[in-house]
């Protein structure tokens, strides 16, 4: 332990010495200020595990990547395999800005939370969750949610199923989300391919 207490005679009175590392701090049991200091010192040195998102960010910055494996890429359809390679290339490029990396970490972390939630909902209720259910659960606006879902739809990871009880005049985006893959690969959600950026400029 980093903390140890030892009694020491100081003549007329006896004090307790609190040792932290190699330093000694005299502590009198009657001192409220010293008690507060001790509590704060323990709190300061107590390790608190960072959130998953923060841990993921640190791993990326330290070049510890969760990349798509070569085996997973080889088993995937051509279009999806290309997208998985693009993810690997993005995180292997040390020249990418911190802003772009941070934004991708946010969406990647959220995408896996949503995927796991859909799986759990299906296993526990034997039904498929709706877009509205997921948006409410994670307190997301549908624009943010659909950035992720459109990517999954594009590469056949999910299928959308029409809601039969939806009113015809209700124009809100909503459908049941059906998983079509056993696992979610690592994908980019905010970095468009170069040719897409060119088309966007031409449309403006």
Tab-separated table of N, CA and C in Angstrom, residues 75-177:
chain	number	residue	atom	x	y	z
A	75	UNK	N	-13.863	-12.219	-45.629
A	75	UNK	CA	-15.165	-12.897	-45.592
A	75	UNK	C	-16.307	-11.979	-46.015
A	76	UNK	N	-16.050	-10.690	-46.108
A	76	UNK	CA	-17.105	-9.721	-46.391
A	76	UNK	C	-17.283	-9.500	-47.889
A	77	UNK	N	-18.476	-9.025	-48.253
A	77	UNK	CA	-18.734	-8.685	-49.646
A	77	UNK	C	-17.816	-7.542	-50.086
A	78	UNK	N	-17.623	-7.421	-51.377
A	78	UNK	CA	-16.629	-6.501	-51.922
A	78	UNK	C	-16.812	-5.066	-51.424
A	79	UNK	N	-18.043	-4.554	-51.482
A	79	UNK	CA	-18.288	-3.166	-51.082
A	79	UNK	C	-17.994	-2.950	-49.601
A	80	UNK	N	-18.471	-3.878	-48.764
A	80	UNK	CA	-18.238	-3.766	-47.326
A	80	UNK	C	-16.760	-3.943	-47.004
A	81	UNK	N	-16.102	-4.865	-47.686
A	81	UNK	CA	-14.668	-5.092	-47.461
A	81	UNK	C	-13.871	-3.822	-47.751
A	82	UNK	N	-14.265	-3.114	-48.816
A	82	UNK	CA	-13.590	-1.866	-49.153
A	82	UNK	C	-13.766	-0.817	-48.071
A	83	UNK	N	-14.959	-0.772	-47.497
A	83	UNK	CA	-15.235	0.190	-46.424
A	83	UNK	C	-14.467	-0.163	-45.153
A	84	UNK	N	-14.332	-1.442	-44.882
A	84	UNK	CA	-13.567	-1.887	-43.709
A	84	UNK	C	-12.082	-1.555	-43.872
A	85	UNK	N	-11.579	-1.691	-45.096
A	85	UNK	CA	-10.182	-1.322	-45.369
A	85	UNK	C	-9.988	0.183	-45.203
A	86	UNK	N	-10.992	0.951	-45.613
A	86	UNK	CA	-10.906	2.409	-45.500
A	86	UNK	C	-10.817	2.834	-44.033
A	87	UNK	N	-11.544	2.110	-43.172
A	87	UNK	CA	-11.461	2.363	-41.730
A	87	UNK	C	-10.040	2.108	-41.237
A	88	UNK	N	-9.482	0.973	-41.635
A	88	UNK	CA	-8.117	0.632	-41.211
A	88	UNK	C	-7.105	1.672	-41.693
A	89	UNK	N	-7.288	2.124	-42.937
A	89	UNK	CA	-6.369	3.122	-43.495
A	89	UNK	C	-6.459	4.441	-42.731
A	90	UNK	N	-7.681	4.820	-42.356
A	90	UNK	CA	-7.885	6.079	-41.630
A	90	UNK	C	-7.119	6.077	-40.313
A	91	UNK	N	-7.269	4.981	-39.551
A	91	UNK	CA	-6.639	4.937	-38.234
A	91	UNK	C	-5.154	4.592	-38.293
A	92	UNK	N	-4.679	4.162	-39.428
A	92	UNK	CA	-3.248	3.894	-39.584
A	92	UNK	C	-2.496	5.122	-40.085
A	93	UNK	N	-3.253	6.160	-40.457
A	93	UNK	CA	-2.664	7.388	-40.983
A	93	UNK	C	-2.444	8.384	-39.844
A	94	UNK	N	-1.221	8.582	-39.454
A	94	UNK	CA	-0.901	9.475	-38.333
A	94	UNK	C	-1.121	10.947	-38.673
A	95	UNK	N	-1.378	11.257	-39.941
A	95	UNK	CA	-1.561	12.643	-40.358
A	95	UNK	C	-2.994	13.138	-40.169
A	96	UNK	N	-3.910	12.244	-39.832
A	96	UNK	CA	-5.296	12.656	-39.635
A	96	UNK	C	-5.398	13.588	-38.428
A	97	UNK	N	-6.213	14.620	-38.553
A	97	UNK	CA	-6.318	15.618	-37.488
A	97	UNK	C	-7.023	15.051	-36.259
A	98	UNK	N	-6.737	15.647	-35.102
A	98	UNK	CA	-7.370	15.215	-33.852
A	98	UNK	C	-8.878	15.431	-33.907
A	99	UNK	N	-9.292	16.500	-34.594
A	99	UNK	CA	-10.724	16.787	-34.706
A	99	UNK	C	-11.451	15.663	-35.440
A	100	UNK	N	-10.882	15.197	-36.547
A	100	UNK	CA	-11.499	14.113	-37.314
A	100	UNK	C	-11.511	12.818	-36.514
A	101	UNK	N	-10.418	12.544	-35.816
A	101	UNK	CA	-10.328	11.327	-35.007
A	101	UNK	C	-11.350	11.353	-33.871
A	102	UNK	N	-11.439	12.490	-33.205
A	102	UNK	CA	-12.360	12.616	-32.074
A	102	UNK	C	-13.803	12.405	-32.513
A	103	UNK	N	-14.151	12.960	-33.669
A	103	UNK	CA	-15.517	12.815	-34.171
A	103	UNK	C	-15.814	11.364	-34.539
A	104	UNK	N	-14.843	10.688	-35.131
A	104	UNK	CA	-15.036	9.280	-35.480
A	104	UNK	C	-15.168	8.403	-34.238
A	105	UNK	N	-14.379	8.690	-33.208
A	105	UNK	CA	-14.464	7.922	-31.959
A	105	UNK	C	-15.862	8.040	-31.363
A	106	UNK	N	-16.421	9.245	-31.403
A	106	UNK	CA	-17.761	9.479	-30.869
A	106	UNK	C	-18.788	8.601	-31.577
A	107	UNK	N	-18.745	8.583	-32.902
A	107	UNK	CA	-19.719	7.798	-33.658
A	107	UNK	C	-19.460	6.301	-33.547
A	108	UNK	N	-18.200	5.904	-33.509
A	108	UNK	CA	-17.901	4.477	-33.390
A	108	UNK	C	-18.394	3.933	-32.054
A	109	UNK	N	-18.139	4.683	-31.001
A	109	UNK	CA	-18.584	4.275	-29.674
A	109	UNK	C	-20.106	4.165	-29.629
A	110	UNK	N	-20.788	5.162	-30.190
A	110	UNK	CA	-22.246	5.166	-30.216
A	110	UNK	C	-22.790	4.024	-31.065
A	111	UNK	N	-22.156	3.738	-32.186
A	111	UNK	CA	-22.643	2.691	-33.087
A	111	UNK	C	-22.660	1.323	-32.409
A	112	UNK	N	-21.630	1.012	-31.631
A	112	UNK	CA	-21.589	-0.281	-30.950
A	112	UNK	C	-22.607	-0.351	-29.815
A	113	UNK	N	-22.853	0.778	-29.147
A	113	UNK	CA	-23.889	0.809	-28.107
A	113	UNK	C	-25.256	0.516	-28.720
A	114	UNK	N	-25.532	1.135	-29.863
A	114	UNK	CA	-26.815	0.930	-30.541
A	114	UNK	C	-26.936	-0.508	-31.028
A	115	UNK	N	-25.889	-1.031	-31.635
A	115	UNK	CA	-25.904	-2.407	-32.143
A	115	UNK	C	-26.193	-3.401	-31.017
A	116	UNK	N	-25.498	-3.246	-29.899
A	116	UNK	CA	-25.700	-4.147	-28.762
A	116	UNK	C	-27.105	-4.025	-28.195
A	117	UNK	N	-27.642	-2.814	-28.203
A	117	UNK	CA	-28.997	-2.590	-27.707
A	117	UNK	C	-30.027	-3.277	-28.600
A	118	UNK	N	-29.821	-3.220	-29.914
A	118	UNK	CA	-30.729	-3.888	-30.854
A	118	UNK	C	-30.684	-5.396	-30.643
A	119	UNK	N	-29.487	-5.940	-30.478
A	119	UNK	CA	-29.337	-7.378	-30.229
A	119	UNK	C	-30.056	-7.800	-28.954
A	120	UNK	N	-29.847	-7.039	-27.894
A	120	UNK	CA	-30.459	-7.373	-26.601
A	120	UNK	C	-31.979	-7.289	-26.686
A	121	UNK	N	-32.490	-6.258	-27.363
A	121	UNK	CA	-33.934	-6.082	-27.499
A	121	UNK	C	-34.547	-7.279	-28.221
A	122	UNK	N	-33.898	-7.718	-29.296
A	122	UNK	CA	-34.389	-8.856	-30.072
A	122	UNK	C	-34.371	-10.136	-29.247
A	123	UNK	N	-33.284	-10.363	-28.508
A	123	UNK	CA	-33.148	-11.585	-27.709
A	123	UNK	C	-34.132	-11.624	-26.543
A	124	UNK	N	-34.404	-10.475	-25.954
A	124	UNK	CA	-35.258	-10.434	-24.767
A	124	UNK	C	-36.745	-10.352	-25.086
A	125	UNK	N	-37.098	-9.752	-26.213
A	125	UNK	CA	-38.519	-9.570	-26.540
A	125	UNK	C	-38.958	-10.327	-27.785
A	126	UNK	N	-37.991	-10.866	-28.543
A	126	UNK	CA	-38.259	-11.545	-29.814
A	126	UNK	C	-38.929	-10.619	-30.820
A	127	UNK	N	-38.710	-9.336	-30.661
A	127	UNK	CA	-39.204	-8.342	-31.603
A	127	UNK	C	-38.051	-7.433	-32.019
A	128	UNK	N	-38.271	-6.691	-33.090
A	128	UNK	CA	-37.243	-5.774	-33.578
A	128	UNK	C	-37.546	-4.353	-33.115
A	129	UNK	N	-36.567	-3.659	-32.568
A	129	UNK	CA	-36.812	-2.293	-32.097
A	129	UNK	C	-37.025	-1.337	-33.262
A	130	UNK	N	-37.679	-0.244	-32.996
A	130	UNK	CA	-37.920	0.770	-34.019
A	130	UNK	C	-36.886	1.888	-33.907
A	131	UNK	N	-36.830	2.686	-34.959
A	131	UNK	CA	-35.946	3.850	-34.954
A	131	UNK	C	-36.311	4.771	-33.793
A	132	UNK	N	-37.614	4.970	-33.592
A	132	UNK	CA	-38.070	5.849	-32.517
A	132	UNK	C	-37.644	5.329	-31.151
A	133	UNK	N	-37.722	4.015	-30.956
A	133	UNK	CA	-37.328	3.414	-29.679
A	133	UNK	C	-35.848	3.672	-29.390
A	134	UNK	N	-34.994	3.455	-30.391
A	134	UNK	CA	-33.556	3.658	-30.211
A	134	UNK	C	-33.243	5.133	-29.975
A	135	UNK	N	-33.917	6.010	-30.713
A	135	UNK	CA	-33.697	7.450	-30.542
A	135	UNK	C	-34.057	7.889	-29.126
A	136	UNK	N	-35.179	7.373	-28.621
A	136	UNK	CA	-35.608	7.720	-27.259
A	136	UNK	C	-34.660	7.138	-26.218
A	137	UNK	N	-34.241	5.906	-26.426
A	137	UNK	CA	-33.379	5.220	-25.458
A	137	UNK	C	-32.050	5.948	-25.266
A	138	UNK	N	-31.462	6.400	-26.371
A	138	UNK	CA	-30.156	7.056	-26.293
A	138	UNK	C	-30.251	8.583	-26.346
A	139	UNK	N	-31.502	9.083	-26.322
A	139	UNK	CA	-31.732	10.536	-26.345
A	139	UNK	C	-31.027	11.184	-27.542
A	140	UNK	N	-31.283	10.603	-28.716
A	140	UNK	CA	-30.651	11.070	-29.947
A	140	UNK	C	-31.663	11.743	-30.855
A	141	UNK	N	-31.223	12.761	-31.582
A	141	UNK	CA	-32.066	13.253	-32.662
A	141	UNK	C	-31.917	12.273	-33.821
A	142	UNK	N	-32.960	12.140	-34.616
A	142	UNK	CA	-32.954	11.115	-35.663
A	142	UNK	C	-31.926	11.394	-36.759
A	143	UNK	N	-31.565	12.639	-36.931
A	143	UNK	CA	-30.546	12.960	-37.937
A	143	UNK	C	-29.225	12.275	-37.578
A	144	UNK	N	-28.842	12.344	-36.308
A	144	UNK	CA	-27.612	11.686	-35.851
A	144	UNK	C	-27.735	10.175	-35.967
A	145	UNK	N	-28.873	9.650	-35.530
A	145	UNK	CA	-29.090	8.206	-35.575
A	145	UNK	C	-29.062	7.680	-37.003
A	146	UNK	N	-29.657	8.417	-37.928
A	146	UNK	CA	-29.740	7.948	-39.306
A	146	UNK	C	-28.387	7.970	-40.021
A	147	UNK	N	-27.436	8.763	-39.557
A	147	UNK	CA	-26.083	8.705	-40.121
A	147	UNK	C	-25.525	7.300	-39.952
A	148	UNK	N	-25.782	6.719	-38.792
A	148	UNK	CA	-25.314	5.363	-38.498
A	148	UNK	C	-26.158	4.323	-39.226
A	149	UNK	N	-27.473	4.454	-39.147
A	149	UNK	CA	-28.360	3.446	-39.740
A	149	UNK	C	-28.244	3.396	-41.263
A	150	UNK	N	-28.079	4.550	-41.901
A	150	UNK	CA	-27.928	4.558	-43.365
A	150	UNK	C	-26.668	3.812	-43.792
A	151	UNK	N	-25.612	3.949	-43.010
A	151	UNK	CA	-24.374	3.218	-43.305
A	151	UNK	C	-24.625	1.716	-43.214
A	152	UNK	N	-25.340	1.299	-42.186
A	152	UNK	CA	-25.644	-0.128	-42.014
A	152	UNK	C	-26.544	-0.640	-43.121
A	153	UNK	N	-27.527	0.175	-43.508
A	153	UNK	CA	-28.431	-0.218	-44.593
A	153	UNK	C	-27.668	-0.358	-45.913
A	154	UNK	N	-26.781	0.576	-46.173
A	154	UNK	CA	-26.025	0.586	-47.427
A	154	UNK	C	-25.231	-0.696	-47.625
A	155	UNK	N	-24.679	-1.229	-46.543
A	155	UNK	CA	-23.820	-2.412	-46.652
A	155	UNK	C	-24.507	-3.693	-46.187
A	156	UNK	N	-25.836	-3.637	-46.073
A	156	UNK	CA	-26.602	-4.847	-45.790
A	156	UNK	C	-26.450	-5.404	-44.386
A	157	UNK	N	-26.039	-4.566	-43.435
A	157	UNK	CA	-25.886	-5.029	-42.054
A	157	UNK	C	-27.223	-5.074	-41.329
A	158	UNK	N	-28.163	-4.250	-41.787
A	158	UNK	CA	-29.523	-4.257	-41.243
A	158	UNK	C	-30.514	-4.160	-42.395
A	159	UNK	N	-31.760	-4.422	-42.058
A	159	UNK	CA	-32.854	-4.282	-43.022
A	159	UNK	C	-33.955	-3.496	-42.336
A	160	UNK	N	-34.606	-2.611	-43.069
A	160	UNK	CA	-35.706	-1.876	-42.449
A	160	UNK	C	-37.030	-2.533	-42.811
A	161	UNK	N	-37.894	-2.599	-41.818
A	161	UNK	CA	-39.195	-3.242	-41.998
A	161	UNK	C	-40.291	-2.226	-41.693
A	162	UNK	N	-41.231	-2.099	-42.606
A	162	UNK	CA	-42.295	-1.113	-42.482
A	162	UNK	C	-43.165	-1.384	-41.267
A	163	UNK	N	-43.594	-0.304	-40.613
A	163	UNK	CA	-44.500	-0.416	-39.471
A	163	UNK	C	-45.933	-0.383	-39.987
A	164	UNK	N	-46.690	-1.435	-39.725
A	164	UNK	CA	-48.054	-1.521	-40.252
A	164	UNK	C	-49.045	-0.685	-39.449
A	165	UNK	N	-48.681	-0.350	-38.217
A	165	UNK	CA	-49.604	0.439	-37.401
A	165	UNK	C	-49.326	1.935	-37.488
A	166	UNK	N	-48.441	2.324	-38.382
A	166	UNK	CA	-48.104	3.735	-38.533
A	166	UNK	C	-49.164	4.435	-39.373
A	167	UNK	N	-49.595	5.596	-38.908
A	167	UNK	CA	-50.615	6.354	-39.629
A	167	UNK	C	-50.059	6.862	-40.963
A	168	UNK	N	-50.907	6.884	-41.987
A	168	UNK	CA	-50.455	7.282	-43.326
A	168	UNK	C	-49.991	8.733	-43.378
A	169	UNK	N	-50.562	9.579	-42.514
A	169	UNK	CA	-50.186	10.990	-42.529
A	169	UNK	C	-48.924	11.264	-41.702
A	170	UNK	N	-48.449	10.252	-40.984
A	170	UNK	CA	-47.262	10.412	-40.145
A	170	UNK	C	-46.009	10.308	-41.022
A	171	UNK	N	-45.354	11.413	-41.245
A	171	UNK	CA	-44.201	11.466	-42.143
A	171	UNK	C	-42.859	11.318	-41.409
A	172	UNK	N	-42.905	11.096	-40.110
A	172	UNK	CA	-41.657	10.934	-39.364
A	172	UNK	C	-40.931	9.655	-39.781
A	173	UNK	N	-39.614	9.714	-39.770
A	173	UNK	CA	-38.803	8.544	-40.120
A	173	UNK	C	-38.922	7.511	-39.007
A	174	UNK	N	-39.478	6.366	-39.345
A	174	UNK	CA	-39.584	5.295	-38.351
A	174	UNK	C	-39.810	3.962	-39.062
A	175	UNK	N	-39.119	2.958	-38.602
A	175	UNK	CA	-39.267	1.600	-39.123
A	175	UNK	C	-38.618	0.647	-38.135
A	176	UNK	N	-38.937	-0.629	-38.272
A	176	UNK	CA	-38.302	-1.641	-37.427
A	176	UNK	C	-36.908	-1.935	-37.970
A	177	UNK	N	-35.960	-2.139	-37.066
A	177	UNK	CA	-34.568	-2.397	-37.450
A	177	UNK	C	-34.281	-3.885	-37.294
